[in-house]
Amino acid sequence: METLTIAVDARGVARITMTRPEVFNAFNELMISELGQAVQHAQADPAVRVLVLAGAGKAFSAGADIEWMRRAAAASQEANLADARRFAEMLQRLAACPKPTVARIQGLALGGGVGLACACDIALASRETKFAVSEARFGILPAVIGPYLVNAVGLRQARRLALTASRISADEALQIGLLQQVVDTPDDLDLALDAWVGELLACGPGAQAEIKALMAQLEVGPVTSEVRELTAQTIARVRSGDEAREGFAAFVGKRPAAWVPGKN
């Protein structure tokens, strides 16, 4: 691929790295296409257990490439719609991936870069990182990333970030729920990442896929009879499966550090 590298280690961790450091990993049409392909390939690979999204160089991602935005501004509404749909499809593919996803963030996450972080299950950053939902500064809005931003930080915080386009610190991003961990320096990120990956690998991959599928159907609000039935049907089906039996049996003896399907 031209804008990404993909490496899968012996543990089954697929690291997808954006490699346009000269533009702070701003994404264009090609990177959007390649990100979608990379997630799809990792999802289909039975050896992959966890996806890590990272950016090469000093920044995670500065969001949309300004040259891409200029081309879009000069295009027809029909072309803009097709372009936006491709971006929306890529983000949804990342968010809906049945395997756990982790964003490793340093330096800057702006605009769509914030959207990428919000579409991942877990996001961690170094303390010097700055975040901004910056689209309004360019006379546009965070439309495609909006649902993922709202899901991550809530409606009022999302609205505040979008209306002001102001930069916030990693500590504030942690406070409002955009991040799950902040570490002191970029050099500390991989150590923290390994700890999160270890926790994820210790759990059943089938259970993790079921968790993501179920939670995608839940909303904050009343627990209706339909929701109760959905949850009852889900646990009844999963609890009687092979992975659950392996998981229960693992607690009889010493539980292994990593879950290997069919061997636990």
XYZ file of C-alpha atoms in Angstrom:
264
model
C 0.000 0.000 0.000
C 1.136 3.557 -0.694
C -0.124 5.368 2.404
C -0.029 2.616 5.049
C 2.085 -0.170 6.438
C 0.555 -3.281 7.997
C 2.459 -5.621 10.291
C 1.064 -8.646 12.142
C 3.108 -9.994 15.044
C 3.232 -13.504 16.495
C 0.483 -12.651 19.017
C -1.974 -11.762 16.271
C -1.719 -7.990 16.725
C -2.135 -6.167 13.414
C -0.542 -2.716 13.462
C -1.872 -0.420 10.748
C 0.343 2.652 10.487
C -0.517 5.743 8.458
C 2.666 6.747 6.615
C 2.263 10.307 5.348
C 4.320 12.042 8.044
C 5.207 14.910 5.713
C 1.557 16.063 5.960
C 1.052 14.815 9.545
C -0.777 11.747 8.211
C -3.599 13.799 6.758
C -5.773 11.482 4.723
C -6.911 11.766 1.133
C -8.967 9.561 -1.161
C -6.204 6.959 -1.426
C -5.583 6.668 2.304
C -9.306 6.363 2.981
C -9.515 3.516 0.482
C -6.429 1.806 1.863
C -7.575 2.145 5.481
C -10.850 0.460 4.583
C -8.998 -2.331 2.797
C -6.555 -2.806 5.668
C -9.321 -3.148 8.247
C -11.236 -5.527 5.992
C -8.170 -7.739 5.454
C -7.327 -7.798 9.171
C -10.921 -8.647 10.026
C -10.899 -11.558 7.571
C -7.545 -12.937 8.774
C -8.201 -15.594 11.456
C -4.680 -15.066 12.834
C -5.448 -11.438 13.760
C -6.852 -10.862 17.253
C -6.371 -7.111 17.795
C -6.012 -4.103 15.469
C -3.813 -1.129 16.395
C -4.135 2.106 14.421
C -1.083 4.380 14.561
C 0.521 7.292 12.739
C 4.153 7.587 11.663
C 6.208 10.605 12.650
C 5.245 13.427 14.989
C 1.457 13.243 14.604
C -1.299 10.658 14.673
C -3.409 12.393 12.012
C -4.166 15.993 11.073
C -7.459 14.884 9.541
C -8.428 15.636 5.969
C -5.710 16.602 3.504
C -6.314 20.213 2.482
C -5.647 19.410 -1.198
C -8.307 16.708 -1.049
C -10.719 19.223 0.478
C -9.944 21.753 -2.269
C -10.676 19.170 -4.932
C -13.931 18.300 -3.203
C -14.940 21.971 -3.008
C -14.539 22.276 -6.773
C -16.451 19.057 -7.526
C -20.168 18.572 -8.099
C -22.560 17.746 -5.270
C -22.913 14.223 -6.675
C -19.143 13.696 -6.608
C -18.971 15.125 -3.089
C -21.690 12.741 -1.941
C -19.875 9.715 -3.353
C -16.647 10.907 -1.733
C -18.310 11.415 1.664
C -19.951 8.008 1.455
C -16.557 6.360 0.966
C -15.241 8.115 4.073
C -18.343 7.135 6.041
C -17.994 3.508 4.932
C -14.354 3.397 6.052
C -15.170 4.766 9.511
C -18.046 2.346 9.920
C -15.839 -0.565 8.878
C -13.358 0.427 11.585
C -16.061 0.940 14.235
C -17.916 -2.265 13.357
C -14.834 -4.498 13.174
C -15.625 -7.517 15.388
C -12.049 -7.539 16.672
C -10.879 -5.059 19.331
C -9.319 -1.873 17.944
C -6.867 0.451 19.689
C -5.757 3.926 18.575
C -2.156 4.864 19.477
C -2.024 8.670 19.375
C 0.835 11.177 19.576
C 1.358 14.801 18.629
C -1.868 15.863 16.962
C -5.306 14.461 16.225
C -7.387 16.974 14.291
C -10.755 16.755 12.540
C -11.049 13.349 10.964
C -8.095 12.195 13.058
C -10.344 12.637 16.093
C -12.972 10.653 14.195
C -10.538 7.770 13.710
C -9.759 7.784 17.437
C -13.457 7.803 18.342
C -14.208 4.930 15.946
C -11.715 2.700 17.787
C -12.712 0.805 20.930
C -9.797 2.129 22.994
C -7.661 5.239 22.504
C -4.478 6.171 24.329
C -2.229 9.188 23.837
C 0.904 10.848 25.113
C 0.452 13.942 27.242
C 1.758 16.465 24.686
C -0.942 15.498 22.186
C -3.484 18.131 21.168
C -6.978 17.385 19.876
C -9.387 19.561 17.913
C -12.602 19.021 16.001
C -11.386 21.679 13.607
C -13.784 21.571 10.649
C -15.651 24.813 11.459
C -12.406 26.763 11.004
C -12.617 25.791 7.319
C -16.281 26.624 6.941
C -17.434 22.997 7.051
C -18.647 20.672 9.805
C -17.720 17.307 11.359
C -20.638 15.516 9.742
C -19.292 12.032 8.983
C -17.297 11.784 12.208
C -20.144 13.325 14.233
C -21.889 10.104 15.327
C -18.605 8.571 16.537
C -17.682 11.762 18.381
C -21.090 11.885 20.095
C -20.820 8.213 21.061
C -17.379 8.824 22.578
C -17.893 12.051 24.535
C -21.650 12.695 24.636
C -23.771 15.227 22.778
C -22.977 18.378 24.747
C -19.205 17.921 24.738
C -19.289 16.994 21.042
C -21.273 20.111 20.244
C -18.862 22.276 22.245
C -15.822 20.812 20.481
C -17.400 21.231 17.039
C -18.721 24.775 17.590
C -15.482 26.191 18.977
C -12.966 24.085 17.024
C -10.634 24.776 19.945
C -7.676 22.576 20.766
C -7.808 20.579 23.974
C -5.109 18.735 25.872
C -4.747 14.999 26.221
C -5.694 15.316 29.889
C -8.970 17.031 28.969
C -9.590 14.453 26.244
C -9.221 11.769 28.922
C -11.584 13.614 31.241
C -14.390 13.817 28.662
C -14.047 10.215 27.487
C -12.255 10.665 24.173
C -9.287 8.739 25.589
C -8.918 5.813 27.988
C -5.309 6.507 29.020
C -2.714 9.282 28.883
C 1.002 8.524 29.286
C 3.789 10.995 30.006
C 5.807 10.806 26.788
C 5.520 9.298 23.290
C 8.190 6.790 24.329
C 5.754 5.418 26.940
C 3.012 4.695 24.419
C 4.164 1.259 23.319
C 4.565 0.021 26.899
C 1.010 1.164 27.668
C -0.202 -0.309 24.399
C 1.294 -3.691 25.263
C -0.572 -3.691 28.580
C -3.899 -3.034 26.840
C -3.158 -5.664 24.197
C -2.344 -8.197 26.910
C -5.729 -7.574 28.533
C -7.502 -7.962 25.192
C -5.654 -11.151 24.251
C -6.618 -12.756 27.578
C -10.299 -12.689 26.586
C -12.235 -14.915 24.227
C -12.278 -13.566 20.654
C -15.782 -14.845 20.029
C -16.994 -13.172 23.207
C -15.370 -9.905 22.146
C -17.110 -10.019 18.769
C -20.422 -10.668 20.510
C -19.813 -7.778 22.920
C -19.231 -5.370 20.057
C -22.257 -6.615 18.135
C -24.548 -6.355 21.177
C -23.346 -2.944 22.330
C -23.793 -1.541 18.831
C -27.522 -2.180 19.314
C -27.796 -0.565 22.767
C -28.527 3.063 23.577
C -28.506 5.049 26.796
C -32.081 5.080 28.041
C -34.853 2.867 29.371
C -34.258 -0.879 29.369
C -37.285 -1.879 27.351
C -38.766 -5.341 26.982
C -37.156 -5.527 23.526
C -33.740 -4.743 24.995
C -34.218 -7.296 27.769
C -35.154 -9.946 25.221
C -32.167 -9.071 23.021
C -29.776 -9.452 25.944
C -31.395 -12.691 27.159
C -31.312 -14.239 23.691
C -27.679 -13.209 23.242
C -26.351 -14.627 26.502
C -28.362 -17.838 26.106
C -26.870 -18.408 22.657
C -23.292 -17.506 23.584
C -23.273 -19.326 26.934
C -24.025 -22.649 25.241
C -21.200 -22.308 22.706
C -17.764 -23.936 22.579
C -15.833 -20.816 23.568
C -17.888 -20.381 26.730
C -17.288 -23.994 27.723
C -13.550 -23.503 27.144
C -13.627 -20.302 29.167
C -15.404 -21.860 32.123
C -13.026 -24.822 32.046
C -10.006 -22.500 32.034
C -10.902 -21.268 35.513
C -10.624 -24.790 36.918
C -6.859 -24.684 36.360
C -4.456 -21.836 35.683
C -5.810 -19.485 33.036
C -3.338 -18.911 30.172
C -2.040 -15.391 29.464
C -3.511 -15.358 25.965
C -6.619 -16.945 24.569
C -5.937 -19.450 21.807
C -9.228 -20.672 20.292
C -9.557 -24.428 20.579
C -6.675 -24.699 23.072
C -8.080 -23.047 26.202
